[in-house]
Amino acid sequence: MYIKRAIENTILQISRDFPVLLLTGPRQVGKTTLLRHLGGEERSYITLDDPDARKLARDDPALFMQRYKPPLTIDEAQYAPQLFPYIKMSVDNSGKKGEFWLTGSQTFHSMKNVSESLAGRIAIMSLSPLSNSEISGVDSEPFTTSGERLIGRIKNVPKMDLLQIYERIFRGGMPALYIKEDFNIQAFFSSYISTYLQRDIRDLTQVADEMSFYNFMVSAAGRTGKPLNLDEMGRETGISAPTAKKWLSLLVSSGLVYLLQPYHNNILKRMIKTPVLHFLDTGLCAHLLKWNDSKVLERGAMSGAFFESWVFAEIYKSYLNAGKVPPVFYYRDKEKREIDILLLENGVLYPIEIKKAASPGVESIKHFKVLNNISDIKVGPGAVICMSGDLLPIDRNNNFVPAGLI
């Protein structure tokens, strides 16, 4: 069963404008399935997971290019960066668009060179785990706090209660877990982590101690939705702060973790500059922390942190799927006033608070007013994303927004 992806039209449009498309993203998010679906019978396909194809691509890229003609999809292209100069020559000679589609399970290491080798010829896009909209089979669009947009959307989006939302949080967004509903979640993530550690981390980045890196992943999972503290993470896993910084960069480059940066300008001198760490797949995060049931997770001590990371990831994915850079920040100052998410578009800040409550109350927007102190910035309508059963006004400019409506 193929699950329709929100990014499909964006990929086809960009492929009409560029000769080469690189689709990156974590393992198992459906990159290959998506491109093979879009390419159909007209586009050839080869994977460099095949040892023979990989050896040919590395040892004799010119012969590889003779054997496999465009339009061509090359899966796991990071295993043979030797191909990139030959792809450049091919597209320069043909002058055609959409000649090559490449995939890579991560953007670090050898994939860093692809944009330089193919500068001006390549569009790079990122595929994330399934969004809530994709799982529910409804249209996806970049999240905004516009009341008009939310009213229009609520007509088409199924309502979700607390337990349904936490089932989504617990399961995460890996397509395999929705194609087959009775898939063993624990077995899936155990295999996923093993493959990630052995193939991406050990083989591609030469991290010698896989168990220490695994423990570092667990430490990061325990801090989802919280300000980053590399010193603590290093102490917990017995590594130095520089090593912790390097390993965190691997998690970020792999698309598993996002560091949400604070919004600040020269006026806001009392801003806290530490980023907030969010796991982009809450299912993987739950597995790392040994949660084995959605109901137990909902009642657990990290229930609120998981909800916040899930909401953030849904907003983040809504922009990626439209081919846009997510305009996301957060606010926290030394007086401990904070706003969970700020969207910045066209010089306007849109504040978003995240509350695991059905009726958070008007005090949930009390920190929105600090934005009025920022010069040269307008403040747009805000939202409190929560467990409300319906879209409800808080005041003239802000609304309670059901989490399932993202």
PDB file of C-alpha atoms in Angstrom, residues 216 228-250:
ATOM      1  CA  PHE A 216      24.247   9.425  23.694  1.00  0.00           C
ATOM      2  CA  LEU A 228      20.260  21.781  25.007  1.00  0.00           C
ATOM      3  CA  ASN A 229      22.899  20.978  27.635  1.00  0.00           C
ATOM      4  CA  LEU A 230      25.897  19.315  26.015  1.00  0.00           C
ATOM      5  CA  ASP A 231      27.921  19.229  29.228  1.00  0.00           C
ATOM      6  CA  GLU A 232      25.279  17.135  30.994  1.00  0.00           C
ATOM      7  CA  MET A 233      24.884  14.847  27.989  1.00  0.00           C
ATOM      8  CA  GLY A 234      28.644  14.338  27.863  1.00  0.00           C
ATOM      9  CA  ARG A 235      28.843  13.512  31.560  1.00  0.00           C
ATOM     10  CA  GLU A 236      25.949  11.046  31.316  1.00  0.00           C
ATOM     11  CA  THR A 237      27.597   9.126  28.491  1.00  0.00           C
ATOM     12  CA  GLY A 238      31.237   9.476  29.571  1.00  0.00           C
ATOM     13  CA  ILE A 239      32.406  11.553  26.608  1.00  0.00           C
ATOM     14  CA  SER A 240      33.980  14.976  26.304  1.00  0.00           C
ATOM     15  CA  ALA A 241      31.996  18.092  25.465  1.00  0.00           C
ATOM     16  CA  PRO A 242      33.654  18.383  22.006  1.00  0.00           C
ATOM     17  CA  THR A 243      32.724  14.763  21.255  1.00  0.00           C
ATOM     18  CA  ALA A 244      29.159  15.405  22.459  1.00  0.00           C
ATOM     19  CA  LYS A 245      28.969  18.400  20.109  1.00  0.00           C
ATOM     20  CA  LYS A 246      30.239  16.310  17.191  1.00  0.00           C
ATOM     21  CA  TRP A 247      27.840  13.460  17.909  1.00  0.00           C
ATOM     22  CA  LEU A 248      24.902  15.833  18.255  1.00  0.00           C
ATOM     23  CA  SER A 249      25.760  17.251  14.827  1.00  0.00           C
ATOM     24  CA  LEU A 250      25.454  13.710  13.449  1.00  0.00           C
TER      25      LEU A 250
END
